[in-house]
Structure formats: structure tokens, C-alpha cells
mmCIF file of C-alpha atoms and ligand atoms in Angstrom:
data_model
loop_
_atom_site.group_PDB
_atom_site.id
_atom_site.type_symbol
_atom_site.label_atom_id
_atom_site.label_comp_id
_atom_site.label_asym_id
_atom_site.label_seq_id
_atom_site.Cartn_x
_atom_site.Cartn_y
_atom_site.Cartn_z
ATOM 1 C CA MET A 1 -46.786 -105.119 4.064
ATOM 2 C CA ILE A 2 -46.505 -102.422 6.717
ATOM 3 C CA LEU A 3 -46.265 -98.814 5.533
ATOM 4 C CA ALA A 4 -44.733 -97.706 8.849
ATOM 5 C CA ASP A 5 -41.721 -99.932 8.132
ATOM 6 C CA LEU A 6 -40.602 -97.522 5.444
ATOM 7 C CA GLY A 7 -38.153 -94.731 6.261
ATOM 8 C CA LYS A 8 -38.093 -91.285 4.683
ATOM 9 C CA GLU A 9 -36.046 -92.324 1.677
ATOM 10 C CA GLN A 10 -38.105 -95.406 0.983
ATOM 11 C CA LEU A 11 -41.241 -93.261 1.137
ATOM 12 C CA ASN A 12 -39.748 -90.943 -1.477
ATOM 13 C CA ILE A 13 -39.309 -93.917 -3.795
ATOM 14 C CA LEU A 14 -42.785 -95.212 -2.943
ATOM 15 C CA VAL A 15 -44.584 -92.015 -3.966
ATOM 16 C CA GLN A 16 -42.586 -91.894 -7.210
ATOM 17 C CA ASN A 17 -43.608 -95.469 -7.969
ATOM 18 C CA TYR A 18 -47.259 -94.573 -7.468
ATOM 19 C CA GLY A 19 -46.823 -91.524 -9.741
ATOM 20 C CA GLU A 20 -47.550 -89.079 -6.914
ATOM 21 C CA LYS A 21 -45.870 -85.719 -6.209
ATOM 22 C CA SER A 22 -42.783 -85.881 -4.003
ATOM 23 C CA PHE A 23 -44.311 -83.867 -1.118
ATOM 24 C CA ARG A 24 -46.700 -86.769 -0.533
ATOM 25 C CA ALA A 25 -43.790 -88.680 1.032
ATOM 26 C CA GLY A 26 -43.537 -86.109 3.807
ATOM 27 C CA GLN A 27 -47.282 -86.256 4.384
ATOM 28 C CA ILE A 28 -47.205 -90.031 4.728
ATOM 29 C CA TYR A 29 -44.199 -89.828 7.059
ATOM 30 C CA ASN A 30 -46.022 -87.353 9.322
ATOM 31 C CA ASN A 31 -49.204 -89.411 9.223
ATOM 32 C CA ILE A 32 -47.336 -92.549 10.282
ATOM 33 C CA ASN A 33 -45.698 -90.741 13.186
ATOM 34 C CA ASN A 34 -49.053 -89.201 14.092
ATOM 35 C CA GLY A 35 -50.450 -92.710 14.502
ATOM 36 C CA LYS A 36 -52.846 -92.568 11.570
ATOM 37 C CA SER A 37 -53.998 -95.583 9.610
ATOM 38 C CA ILE A 38 -53.965 -95.285 5.805
ATOM 39 C CA SER A 39 -57.758 -94.727 5.843
ATOM 40 C CA GLN A 40 -57.206 -91.796 8.206
ATOM 41 C CA MET A 41 -54.580 -90.142 5.961
ATOM 42 C CA THR A 42 -57.196 -87.766 4.568
ATOM 43 C CA ASP A 43 -54.604 -85.313 3.281
ATOM 44 C CA LEU A 44 -53.914 -87.881 0.538
ATOM 45 C CA SER A 45 -56.375 -88.298 -2.317
ATOM 46 C CA GLU A 46 -58.984 -91.036 -1.967
ATOM 47 C CA SER A 47 -57.605 -92.814 -5.029
ATOM 48 C CA PHE A 48 -54.036 -92.819 -3.675
ATOM 49 C CA ARG A 49 -55.265 -94.185 -0.346
ATOM 50 C CA GLN A 50 -57.121 -96.949 -2.167
ATOM 51 C CA LYS A 51 -53.972 -97.882 -4.064
ATOM 52 C CA LEU A 52 -51.959 -97.945 -0.855
ATOM 53 C CA LEU A 53 -54.588 -100.112 0.805
ATOM 54 C CA GLN A 54 -54.193 -102.681 -1.938
ATOM 55 C CA ASP A 55 -50.509 -103.080 -1.123
ATOM 56 C CA TYR A 56 -50.280 -102.243 2.578
ATOM 57 C CA ALA A 57 -52.151 -103.081 5.773
ATOM 58 C CA ASP A 58 -54.431 -100.217 6.836
ATOM 59 C CA CYS A 59 -52.670 -99.915 10.198
ATOM 60 C CA ALA A 60 -49.570 -101.525 11.614
ATOM 61 C CA CYS A 61 -51.202 -101.774 15.004
ATOM 62 C CA GLU A 62 -54.465 -100.560 16.470
ATOM 63 C CA ILE A 63 -55.655 -100.205 20.047
ATOM 64 C CA TYR A 64 -57.825 -103.257 20.565
ATOM 65 C CA LYS A 65 -58.647 -102.895 24.264
ATOM 66 C CA GLU A 66 -57.530 -100.697 27.117
ATOM 67 C CA PHE A 67 -57.654 -101.255 30.840
ATOM 68 C CA HIS A 68 -57.398 -98.296 33.215
ATOM 69 C CA SER A 69 -55.744 -98.907 36.561
ATOM 70 C CA LYS A 70 -56.661 -97.104 39.763
ATOM 71 C CA ASP A 71 -53.081 -95.822 39.848
ATOM 72 C CA GLY A 72 -53.490 -93.961 36.528
ATOM 73 C CA SER A 73 -51.604 -96.414 34.343
ATOM 74 C CA ILE A 74 -53.268 -97.864 31.271
ATOM 75 C CA LYS A 75 -52.677 -101.323 29.893
ATOM 76 C CA TYR A 76 -53.220 -101.603 26.154
ATOM 77 C CA LEU A 77 -53.857 -104.578 23.979
ATOM 78 C CA PHE A 78 -52.920 -103.881 20.381
ATOM 79 C CA LYS A 79 -54.084 -105.826 17.380
ATOM 80 C CA LEU A 80 -51.551 -106.261 14.580
ATOM 81 C CA SER A 81 -52.507 -106.409 10.917
ATOM 82 C CA ASP A 82 -52.256 -110.228 10.933
ATOM 83 C CA GLY A 83 -54.567 -110.500 13.960
ATOM 84 C CA ASN A 84 -51.830 -111.146 16.521
ATOM 85 C CA ILE A 85 -52.263 -109.440 19.880
ATOM 86 C CA ILE A 86 -49.502 -107.653 21.795
ATOM 87 C CA GLU A 87 -49.592 -105.539 24.923
ATOM 88 C CA GLY A 88 -48.160 -102.378 26.345
ATOM 89 C CA VAL A 89 -48.451 -100.210 29.440
ATOM 90 C CA LEU A 90 -48.610 -96.449 29.741
ATOM 91 C CA MET A 91 -47.446 -94.923 33.008
ATOM 92 C CA LYS A 92 -48.090 -91.334 34.021
ATOM 93 C CA TYR A 93 -45.290 -89.455 35.706
ATOM 94 C CA LYS A 94 -44.813 -85.801 36.610
ATOM 95 C CA TYR A 95 -42.840 -85.138 33.428
ATOM 96 C CA GLY A 96 -45.193 -86.921 31.041
ATOM 97 C CA TYR A 97 -45.979 -90.440 29.985
ATOM 98 C CA THR A 98 -43.680 -93.432 29.784
ATOM 99 C CA GLN A 99 -44.780 -96.166 27.435
ATOM 100 C CA CYS A 100 -43.674 -99.768 27.707
ATOM 101 C CA VAL A 101 -43.611 -101.408 24.265
ATOM 102 C CA SER A 102 -43.346 -104.991 23.036
ATOM 103 C CA THR A 103 -40.706 -106.082 20.556
ATOM 104 C CA GLN A 104 -41.939 -109.602 19.753
ATOM 105 C CA VAL A 105 -45.193 -111.537 19.785
ATOM 106 C CA GLY A 106 -44.373 -113.921 22.632
ATOM 107 C CA CYS A 107 -40.775 -114.691 23.568
ATOM 108 C CA ARG A 108 -38.442 -117.664 23.331
ATOM 109 C CA MET A 109 -36.110 -116.834 26.210
ATOM 110 C CA GLY A 110 -38.060 -119.018 28.642
ATOM 111 C CA CYS A 111 -37.474 -117.116 31.893
ATOM 112 C CA GLU A 112 -39.102 -119.036 34.714
ATOM 113 C CA PHE A 113 -41.080 -116.120 36.191
ATOM 114 C CA CYS A 114 -42.238 -114.393 33.002
ATOM 115 C CA ALA A 115 -45.665 -114.712 31.390
ATOM 116 C CA SER A 116 -44.478 -113.530 27.954
ATOM 117 C CA THR A 117 -42.714 -116.794 27.486
ATOM 118 C CA ILE A 118 -45.902 -118.889 27.800
ATOM 119 C CA GLY A 119 -46.549 -120.194 24.277
ATOM 120 C CA GLY A 120 -43.033 -119.318 23.079
ATOM 121 C CA LEU A 121 -42.117 -116.950 20.276
ATOM 122 C CA VAL A 122 -44.791 -116.367 17.644
ATOM 123 C CA ARG A 123 -42.900 -113.820 15.569
ATOM 124 C CA ASN A 124 -40.725 -110.721 15.606
ATOM 125 C CA LEU A 125 -42.318 -107.305 15.355
ATOM 126 C CA THR A 126 -41.216 -105.080 12.505
ATOM 127 C CA SER A 127 -39.735 -101.648 13.225
ATOM 128 C CA GLY A 128 -42.985 -100.021 12.068
ATOM 129 C CA GLU A 129 -45.060 -102.183 14.386
ATOM 130 C CA ILE A 130 -42.945 -101.142 17.363
ATOM 131 C CA LEU A 131 -43.097 -97.468 16.347
ATOM 132 C CA SER A 132 -46.851 -97.611 15.763
ATOM 133 C CA GLN A 133 -47.523 -98.752 19.340
ATOM 134 C CA ILE A 134 -46.219 -95.350 20.458
ATOM 135 C CA ALA A 135 -47.727 -93.334 17.627
ATOM 136 C CA VAL A 136 -51.267 -94.660 18.171
ATOM 137 C CA VAL A 137 -51.106 -94.174 21.948
ATOM 138 C CA ASN A 138 -49.712 -90.647 21.563
ATOM 139 C CA ARG A 139 -52.598 -89.937 19.202
ATOM 140 C CA ALA A 140 -55.152 -91.488 21.579
ATOM 141 C CA LEU A 141 -53.877 -89.141 24.304
ATOM 142 C CA GLY A 142 -54.515 -86.198 21.993
ATOM 143 C CA GLY A 143 -50.907 -85.722 20.915
ATOM 144 C CA ASP A 144 -49.079 -85.656 17.598
ATOM 145 C CA ILE A 145 -45.476 -85.161 16.469
ATOM 146 C CA LYS A 146 -45.574 -81.487 17.417
ATOM 147 C CA LYS A 147 -47.299 -82.091 20.731
ATOM 148 C CA ARG A 148 -45.638 -85.257 21.955
ATOM 149 C CA LEU A 149 -47.248 -86.594 25.102
ATOM 150 C CA VAL A 150 -45.381 -89.903 25.275
ATOM 151 C CA THR A 151 -42.022 -88.570 26.424
ATOM 152 C CA ASN A 152 -40.264 -91.773 27.493
ATOM 153 C CA VAL A 153 -40.154 -95.289 26.136
ATOM 154 C CA VAL A 154 -39.106 -98.547 27.735
ATOM 155 C CA LEU A 155 -38.570 -101.702 25.694
ATOM 156 C CA MET A 156 -39.831 -103.952 28.448
ATOM 157 C CA GLY A 157 -43.046 -105.386 27.088
ATOM 158 C CA SER A 158 -43.261 -108.861 25.580
ATOM 159 C CA GLY A 159 -40.200 -110.137 23.815
ATOM 160 C CA GLU A 160 -36.443 -109.947 24.005
ATOM 161 C CA PRO A 161 -35.353 -106.805 22.090
ATOM 162 C CA PHE A 162 -31.925 -108.209 21.188
ATOM 163 C CA ASP A 163 -33.506 -111.401 19.826
ATOM 164 C CA ASN A 164 -35.064 -109.071 17.206
ATOM 165 C CA TYR A 165 -31.939 -106.963 16.857
ATOM 166 C CA ASP A 166 -32.202 -105.437 13.349
ATOM 167 C CA ASN A 167 -35.827 -104.390 13.680
ATOM 168 C CA VAL A 168 -35.267 -102.958 17.148
ATOM 169 C CA VAL A 169 -32.256 -100.896 16.005
ATOM 170 C CA ASP A 170 -34.247 -99.709 12.995
ATOM 171 C CA PHE A 171 -37.106 -98.752 15.341
ATOM 172 C CA LEU A 172 -34.707 -96.844 17.622
ATOM 173 C CA LYS A 173 -33.384 -94.873 14.642
ATOM 174 C CA LYS A 174 -36.947 -94.064 13.570
ATOM 175 C CA VAL A 175 -38.269 -93.040 16.990
ATOM 176 C CA THR A 176 -35.287 -90.797 17.764
ATOM 177 C CA CYS A 177 -35.455 -89.102 14.345
ATOM 178 C CA SER A 178 -35.822 -85.321 14.684
ATOM 179 C CA GLY A 179 -38.550 -85.061 12.048
ATOM 180 C CA GLY A 180 -40.517 -87.891 13.616
ATOM 181 C CA LEU A 181 -41.513 -88.599 17.201
ATOM 182 C CA ASN A 182 -38.064 -87.303 18.160
ATOM 183 C CA ILE A 183 -37.782 -89.131 21.469
ATOM 184 C CA SER A 184 -34.268 -88.669 22.777
ATOM 185 C CA ALA A 185 -32.262 -91.859 23.313
ATOM 186 C CA ARG A 186 -31.635 -90.774 26.910
ATOM 187 C CA ASN A 187 -35.387 -91.115 27.454
ATOM 188 C CA ILE A 188 -35.397 -94.667 26.152
ATOM 189 C CA SER A 189 -34.573 -97.796 28.175
ATOM 190 C CA LEU A 190 -33.868 -101.125 26.533
ATOM 191 C CA SER A 191 -34.053 -104.202 28.721
ATOM 192 C CA THR A 192 -32.293 -107.400 27.717
ATOM 193 C CA CYS A 193 -31.901 -110.739 29.453
ATOM 194 C CA GLY A 194 -28.230 -110.473 28.494
ATOM 195 C CA LEU A 195 -27.472 -111.477 24.881
ATOM 196 C CA VAL A 196 -23.820 -110.565 25.196
ATOM 197 C CA ASP A 197 -22.905 -110.664 21.485
ATOM 198 C CA LYS A 198 -25.752 -108.281 20.716
ATOM 199 C CA ILE A 199 -24.728 -105.894 23.502
ATOM 200 C CA TYR A 200 -21.326 -105.622 21.812
ATOM 201 C CA ASP A 201 -22.986 -105.068 18.419
ATOM 202 C CA PHE A 202 -25.163 -102.409 19.999
ATOM 203 C CA CYS A 203 -22.090 -100.574 21.299
ATOM 204 C CA ASN A 204 -21.302 -99.778 17.658
ATOM 205 C CA GLU A 205 -24.727 -98.339 16.756
ATOM 206 C CA GLY A 206 -24.087 -94.925 18.304
ATOM 207 C CA ILE A 207 -27.333 -95.020 20.293
ATOM 208 C CA ALA A 208 -26.803 -93.863 23.899
ATOM 209 C CA LEU A 209 -29.869 -95.130 25.712
ATOM 210 C CA ASN A 210 -30.391 -96.601 29.176
ATOM 211 C CA LEU A 211 -29.110 -100.134 28.802
ATOM 212 C CA THR A 212 -30.887 -102.378 31.272
ATOM 213 C CA ILE A 213 -29.912 -105.947 32.036
ATOM 214 C CA SER A 214 -32.165 -108.509 33.678
ATOM 215 C CA LEU A 215 -29.783 -109.958 36.229
ATOM 216 C CA HIS A 216 -32.082 -111.545 38.844
ATOM 217 C CA SER A 217 -29.215 -113.398 40.540
ATOM 218 C CA PRO A 218 -25.500 -112.702 41.063
ATOM 219 C CA PHE A 219 -24.709 -116.447 40.801
ATOM 220 C CA ASP A 220 -24.435 -118.144 37.411
ATOM 221 C CA GLU A 221 -25.722 -121.457 38.765
ATOM 222 C CA GLN A 222 -28.821 -119.888 40.317
ATOM 223 C CA ARG A 223 -29.396 -117.681 37.269
ATOM 224 C CA LYS A 224 -29.382 -120.781 35.068
ATOM 225 C CA LYS A 225 -32.289 -122.158 37.090
ATOM 226 C CA ILE A 226 -34.525 -119.159 36.366
ATOM 227 C CA MET A 227 -33.128 -117.822 33.063
ATOM 228 C CA PRO A 228 -32.130 -120.351 30.365
ATOM 229 C CA ILE A 229 -29.997 -117.692 28.595
ATOM 230 C CA ALA A 230 -27.580 -117.940 31.559
ATOM 231 C CA LYS A 231 -26.462 -121.307 30.161
ATOM 232 C CA LYS A 232 -25.017 -119.437 27.192
ATOM 233 C CA TYR A 233 -23.503 -116.333 28.800
ATOM 234 C CA LYS A 234 -21.823 -115.903 32.170
ATOM 235 C CA ILE A 235 -22.473 -112.898 34.399
ATOM 236 C CA SER A 236 -18.804 -111.907 34.023
ATOM 237 C CA GLN A 237 -19.286 -111.718 30.238
ATOM 238 C CA ILE A 238 -22.383 -109.552 30.704
ATOM 239 C CA LEU A 239 -20.452 -107.188 32.981
ATOM 240 C CA SER A 240 -17.648 -106.796 30.450
ATOM 241 C CA ALA A 241 -20.157 -106.004 27.703
ATOM 242 C CA CYS A 242 -21.834 -103.410 29.957
ATOM 243 C CA GLU A 243 -18.463 -101.811 30.663
ATOM 244 C CA GLN A 244 -17.897 -101.511 26.926
ATOM 245 C CA TYR A 245 -21.313 -99.846 26.499
ATOM 246 C CA PHE A 246 -20.419 -97.402 29.265
ATOM 247 C CA LYS A 247 -17.087 -96.720 27.613
ATOM 248 C CA VAL A 248 -18.669 -95.701 24.313
ATOM 249 C CA THR A 249 -21.801 -93.966 25.613
ATOM 250 C CA LYS A 250 -20.810 -92.679 29.074
ATOM 251 C CA ARG A 251 -24.241 -93.798 30.244
ATOM 252 C CA ARG A 252 -24.525 -95.828 33.406
ATOM 253 C CA TYR A 253 -26.219 -99.197 33.003
ATOM 254 C CA ILE A 254 -29.027 -100.609 35.067
ATOM 255 C CA PHE A 255 -29.638 -104.058 36.465
ATOM 256 C CA GLU A 256 -33.113 -105.346 36.976
ATOM 257 C CA TYR A 257 -33.449 -107.682 39.871
ATOM 258 C CA SER A 258 -36.847 -109.256 40.500
ATOM 259 C CA LEU A 259 -36.856 -110.396 44.122
ATOM 260 C CA ILE A 260 -38.058 -113.983 44.325
ATOM 261 C CA LYS A 261 -38.678 -115.478 47.732
ATOM 262 C CA GLY A 262 -35.983 -117.970 48.706
ATOM 263 C CA GLN A 263 -34.219 -117.741 45.332
ATOM 264 C CA ASN A 264 -32.248 -114.497 45.221
ATOM 265 C CA ASP A 265 -33.122 -112.529 48.366
ATOM 266 C CA SER A 266 -30.550 -113.749 50.914
ATOM 267 C CA ASP A 267 -27.593 -111.988 52.522
ATOM 268 C CA LYS A 268 -25.348 -114.223 50.417
ATOM 269 C CA ASP A 269 -26.972 -112.737 47.299
ATOM 270 C CA LEU A 270 -26.446 -109.229 48.697
ATOM 271 C CA GLN A 271 -22.779 -109.854 49.381
ATOM 272 C CA GLU A 272 -22.203 -111.313 45.930
ATOM 273 C CA LEU A 273 -24.020 -108.386 44.283
ATOM 274 C CA TYR A 274 -21.716 -106.086 46.220
ATOM 275 C CA ARG A 275 -18.629 -108.038 45.135
ATOM 276 C CA LEU A 276 -19.701 -107.932 41.479
ATOM 277 C CA LEU A 277 -20.962 -104.373 41.248
ATOM 278 C CA LYS A 278 -18.904 -102.288 43.676
ATOM 279 C CA GLY A 279 -17.437 -99.223 42.002
ATOM 280 C CA LYS A 280 -19.282 -99.895 38.736
ATOM 281 C CA PRO A 281 -21.273 -97.105 37.029
ATOM 282 C CA CYS A 282 -24.551 -98.914 37.524
ATOM 283 C CA HIS A 283 -27.864 -98.886 39.350
ATOM 284 C CA VAL A 284 -29.939 -101.795 40.636
ATOM 285 C CA ASN A 285 -33.665 -101.646 40.066
ATOM 286 C CA LEU A 286 -35.368 -104.012 42.501
ATOM 287 C CA ILE A 287 -38.705 -105.397 41.343
ATOM 288 C CA ARG A 288 -41.162 -107.196 43.568
ATOM 289 C CA LEU A 289 -41.961 -110.311 41.570
ATOM 290 C CA ASN A 290 -45.346 -110.052 39.949
ATOM 291 C CA GLU A 291 -46.686 -113.504 40.653
ATOM 292 C CA VAL A 292 -47.894 -115.171 37.472
ATOM 293 C CA LYS A 293 -50.529 -117.762 38.102
ATOM 294 C CA GLU A 294 -49.097 -120.233 35.611
ATOM 295 C CA LYS A 295 -45.773 -120.121 37.489
ATOM 296 C CA THR A 296 -44.857 -121.222 41.001
ATOM 297 C CA LEU A 297 -42.345 -118.555 42.053
ATOM 298 C CA LYS A 298 -43.337 -116.234 44.898
ATOM 299 C CA SER A 299 -42.497 -112.618 45.618
ATOM 300 C CA VAL A 300 -40.819 -111.226 48.708
ATOM 301 C CA ASN A 301 -42.962 -108.861 50.802
ATOM 302 C CA ASP A 302 -42.604 -105.069 50.688
ATOM 303 C CA LYS A 303 -40.545 -104.919 53.879
ATOM 304 C CA ASN A 304 -38.031 -107.458 52.587
ATOM 305 C CA ALA A 305 -37.745 -105.587 49.289
ATOM 306 C CA TYR A 306 -37.053 -102.250 51.006
ATOM 307 C CA ASP A 307 -34.634 -103.908 53.477
ATOM 308 C CA PHE A 308 -32.726 -105.479 50.582
ATOM 309 C CA CYS A 309 -32.607 -102.087 48.886
ATOM 310 C CA LYS A 310 -31.356 -100.315 52.007
ATOM 311 C CA LYS A 311 -28.632 -102.892 52.542
ATOM 312 C CA LEU A 312 -27.452 -102.493 48.951
ATOM 313 C CA ASN A 313 -27.373 -98.706 49.301
ATOM 314 C CA ASP A 314 -25.540 -99.013 52.637
ATOM 315 C CA LEU A 315 -22.940 -101.090 50.809
ATOM 316 C CA GLY A 316 -22.585 -98.261 48.288
ATOM 317 C CA ILE A 317 -24.545 -99.892 45.452
ATOM 318 C CA SER A 318 -27.129 -97.451 44.116
ATOM 319 C CA SER A 319 -30.512 -99.127 44.256
ATOM 320 C CA THR A 320 -34.251 -98.387 44.268
ATOM 321 C CA VAL A 321 -37.414 -100.477 44.530
ATOM 322 C CA ARG A 322 -39.590 -100.108 41.473
ATOM 323 C CA ARG A 323 -43.067 -98.851 42.195
ATOM 324 C CA ILE A 324 -45.796 -101.372 41.496
ATOM 325 C CA ILE A 325 -47.756 -100.356 38.444
ATOM 326 C CA GLY A 326 -51.114 -101.630 37.304
ATOM 327 C CA SER A 327 -51.265 -104.671 39.572
ATOM 328 C CA ASP A 328 -55.083 -104.562 39.245
ATOM 329 C CA ILE A 329 -54.805 -104.722 35.437
ATOM 330 C CA GLN A 330 -52.186 -107.478 35.120
ATOM 331 C CA GLY A 331 -49.348 -105.021 34.575
ATOM 332 C CA ALA A 332 -46.507 -107.550 34.348
ATOM 333 C CA CYS A 333 -45.038 -108.633 31.038
ATOM 334 C CA GLY A 334 -47.256 -110.873 29.011
ATOM 335 C CA GLN A 335 -49.796 -111.452 31.759
ATOM 336 C CA LEU A 336 -52.697 -109.794 30.032
ATOM 337 C CA ARG A 337 -52.003 -111.267 26.627
ATOM 338 C CA ALA A 338 -51.747 -114.700 28.240
ATOM 339 C CA SER A 339 -55.184 -114.338 29.800
ATOM 340 C CA VAL A 340 -56.685 -112.939 26.596
ATOM 341 C CA LEU A 341 -55.374 -115.901 24.630
ATOM 342 C CA LYS A 342 -57.137 -118.127 27.142
ATOM 343 C CA GLY A 343 -60.362 -116.089 26.944
ATOM 344 C CA GLU A 344 -60.184 -114.797 30.524
ATOM 345 C CA ASP A 345 -60.269 -111.060 29.869
ATOM 346 C CA ASP A 346 -64.013 -110.420 29.989
ATOM 347 C CA THR A 347 -63.585 -107.490 32.341
HETATM 348 N N1 SAH B 401 -36.724 -109.605 27.502
HETATM 349 C C1 SAH B 401 -36.320 -108.408 28.190
HETATM 350 C C2 SAH B 401 -37.502 -107.533 28.567
HETATM 351 C C3 SAH B 401 -38.349 -108.193 29.588
HETATM 352 S S1 SAH B 401 -39.455 -107.341 30.568
HETATM 353 C C4 SAH B 401 -35.522 -108.780 29.428
HETATM 354 O O1 SAH B 401 -35.438 -109.946 29.747
HETATM 355 O O2 SAH B 401 -34.945 -107.883 30.040
HETATM 356 C C5 SAH B 401 -38.691 -106.348 31.709
HETATM 357 C C6 SAH B 401 -38.294 -106.934 33.066
HETATM 358 O O3 SAH B 401 -39.363 -107.553 33.801
HETATM 359 C C7 SAH B 401 -37.234 -107.985 32.947
HETATM 360 O O4 SAH B 401 -36.241 -107.697 33.888
HETATM 361 C C8 SAH B 401 -37.948 -109.258 33.285
HETATM 362 O O5 SAH B 401 -37.059 -110.228 33.717
HETATM 363 C C9 SAH B 401 -38.901 -108.770 34.347
HETATM 364 N N2 SAH B 401 -40.050 -109.640 34.583
HETATM 365 C C10 SAH B 401 -40.685 -110.462 33.732
HETATM 366 N N3 SAH B 401 -41.716 -111.077 34.333
HETATM 367 C C11 SAH B 401 -41.739 -110.615 35.598
HETATM 368 C C12 SAH B 401 -42.562 -110.880 36.718
HETATM 369 N N4 SAH B 401 -43.561 -111.740 36.653
HETATM 370 N N5 SAH B 401 -42.294 -110.214 37.869
HETATM 371 C C13 SAH B 401 -41.277 -109.352 37.951
HETATM 372 N N6 SAH B 401 -40.461 -109.058 36.929
HETATM 373 C C14 SAH B 401 -40.672 -109.701 35.763
#
């Protein structure tokens, strides 16, 4: 069992059950958010720690390896208590650090260009395992809940967040909690390949974050070729769900669009994007495809990406090209884990 899965109230019950004083619950809560393993919770008595260790894993997730990029970003491999490996990236910006977290071990969405999907879904992460990725990195940077160095979070690592809906919502409630890491929802981005039913459910959670949709093509038929989920939901259904999210949160939504040579980079694609998105409270984030060696799809070059972006902006569709992060450390989703699983990470 994972101690970090427990919320404040469950921790109150836990300490009672172990016959400990009630203030111990607050200590454990702070320790979890400070990224400490049970063994490191030295403000608890040795005997209490031993009892906890009999029932709970020492840590929900620990930093297993880290890879420092020339551009200042760090790619982390985390080891979970059952030995599974997940990955995350930390990016340094002027305002602080943005951390990209995983929500599943592997993924079952099967997108053609994505490395996370190689090997399919292994399992969902629990809310505590998602939270711990941030807590241990914040601690490794020298931070804690009072001095929070990870200021922004993106749910764009391995996995489809809305395919692990309950745990992800539970995580979001935990990470935004004022007594905990207290990361504001407006500093959190959640990226989904477009599970429409879940977007509607999410509208009712009262969490106003940056909803990000992986669009990658304005045509349903083309989208089906690169994203199997497109067989279930049409782009028009996704747009209606986004409108609903905007209605309840007043937050603009974002489309991710990975430019793939010859697949979604033509003037026809531009015109259709314009037709679909004109006047909508949205932004298009253009990504230069990170070529995955197990996959055949190719990226456009920088010039084509910036031209595409300019044309979209000229048409009145707000758009930017995402900066390339950690290309020397296999920054794209699932790439590093995939090579570790194959024993290629001896760097
Ligand atoms: N499952 C979520 C989170 C995925 S990762 C989703 O589908 O949105 C975040 C973004 O990176 C997604 O838009 C995803 O489609 C994109 N992506 C995945 N692999 C990529 C690659 N090799 N190159 C460029 N973008 C990629």
C-alpha cells in the first residue's frame, strides 16, 4: 500500500488505528508532501516508522536515474514500489520549474507517433504515486512545501490522464491543496488525446486548469490513422466538450498539434484548422515531432514549423511553436523508458 495515497482525513484515522497522537497525522502529511520516504520521516518515533513500514511501501516513487540536458532540463526515471519504471521531465523557466509527470505505466491509446504506447498499458498510477513524482523532485531541488521550487505541472508524461480518471482527479485535489504543495490549478496543464465523456465529467469537478487536447489533425479520417481514439470520438464532439469546459471555467483550451511530415502539415490542414477553430477561445501549440526510432513518422523542419505557425496566426488563430526540450536526453514521452526497458540507457 502507498502512504501518499491517503488524504488528511484518512491519515487522521490511520494514526488513531496505530494508537498514535493525532498531531502525527499532520507530520505524516507534511512529510509526504516534502517528498520523504517513511524511513526519512525522522520526526516520527522509530517504532511507529517500523510499524508503518510493515503495512506501507517505504516510498511511493524514488528517483532512480537522472539525465541532465545541455539546455538545463532534467529527465528523471522514477522507480515505483513494485519495481515499475516511469519517467518525467523538469524544465527550467524564468518563473521556476515546470515538471512533466506520468499518469500511467505505459499507455493503451496506441498513438502512432508516441513511444509511451510501446508495450501497452502496464497499470494506472495511484494519486500518491503521481503526487510523489513532484514531491521527490521538489525535495531533490532543495525545496519543501514552504519553499516550493516546482511551480508548474504538466500531465504530459507517459499515460492518458483521463484513462486513469479517478486517480488523476484525486491527485489534482491533493496537489492543489493549500496545506500541501499548493500548486494552483492555473499552473497545471492536463493533456488528453480526447476522451470526450471524461472531459464532460471533468467539467463538473470544479478544477480550472489548462485543458490541452492532442488534436494532431483537423480531419477525422486522417486523425484515425495516427490516433486510434479518433475512431471513438469525432473532432466535432471534442470541440463541443472543450466549449463546455470553457463555459464552466472561463479558461481557454489548448490544442497540441505535432507536425508530421506529409501527414498534417499542408495548406489544406491549415485551412481546415482555421475553419474549425476560428473565433474559439483556444491556442494551438505546434510541436515538431520527436522522431521515435521504433516508429516511421518524420518531423517537419524548423522552417516549415514556423511557417505553419505564422500562417495560423495570420489567419487569426493564436499559435506558437513549442521549444524543443531535452532532445539530447530523449525528452519525448516514453522514449527514455522504452530504451531503459530494452537495456539501452548505459549513458
Ligand atoms: N495521453 C496524453 C498525454 C500525452 S503526452 C495525450 O495524448 O494528450 C503530450 C503530447 O505529446 C501529446 O500531444 C502527444 O500526442 C504528444 N506526443 C507524443 N509523442 C510525441 C512525439 N514523438 N513527438 C511529438 N509529440 C508527441
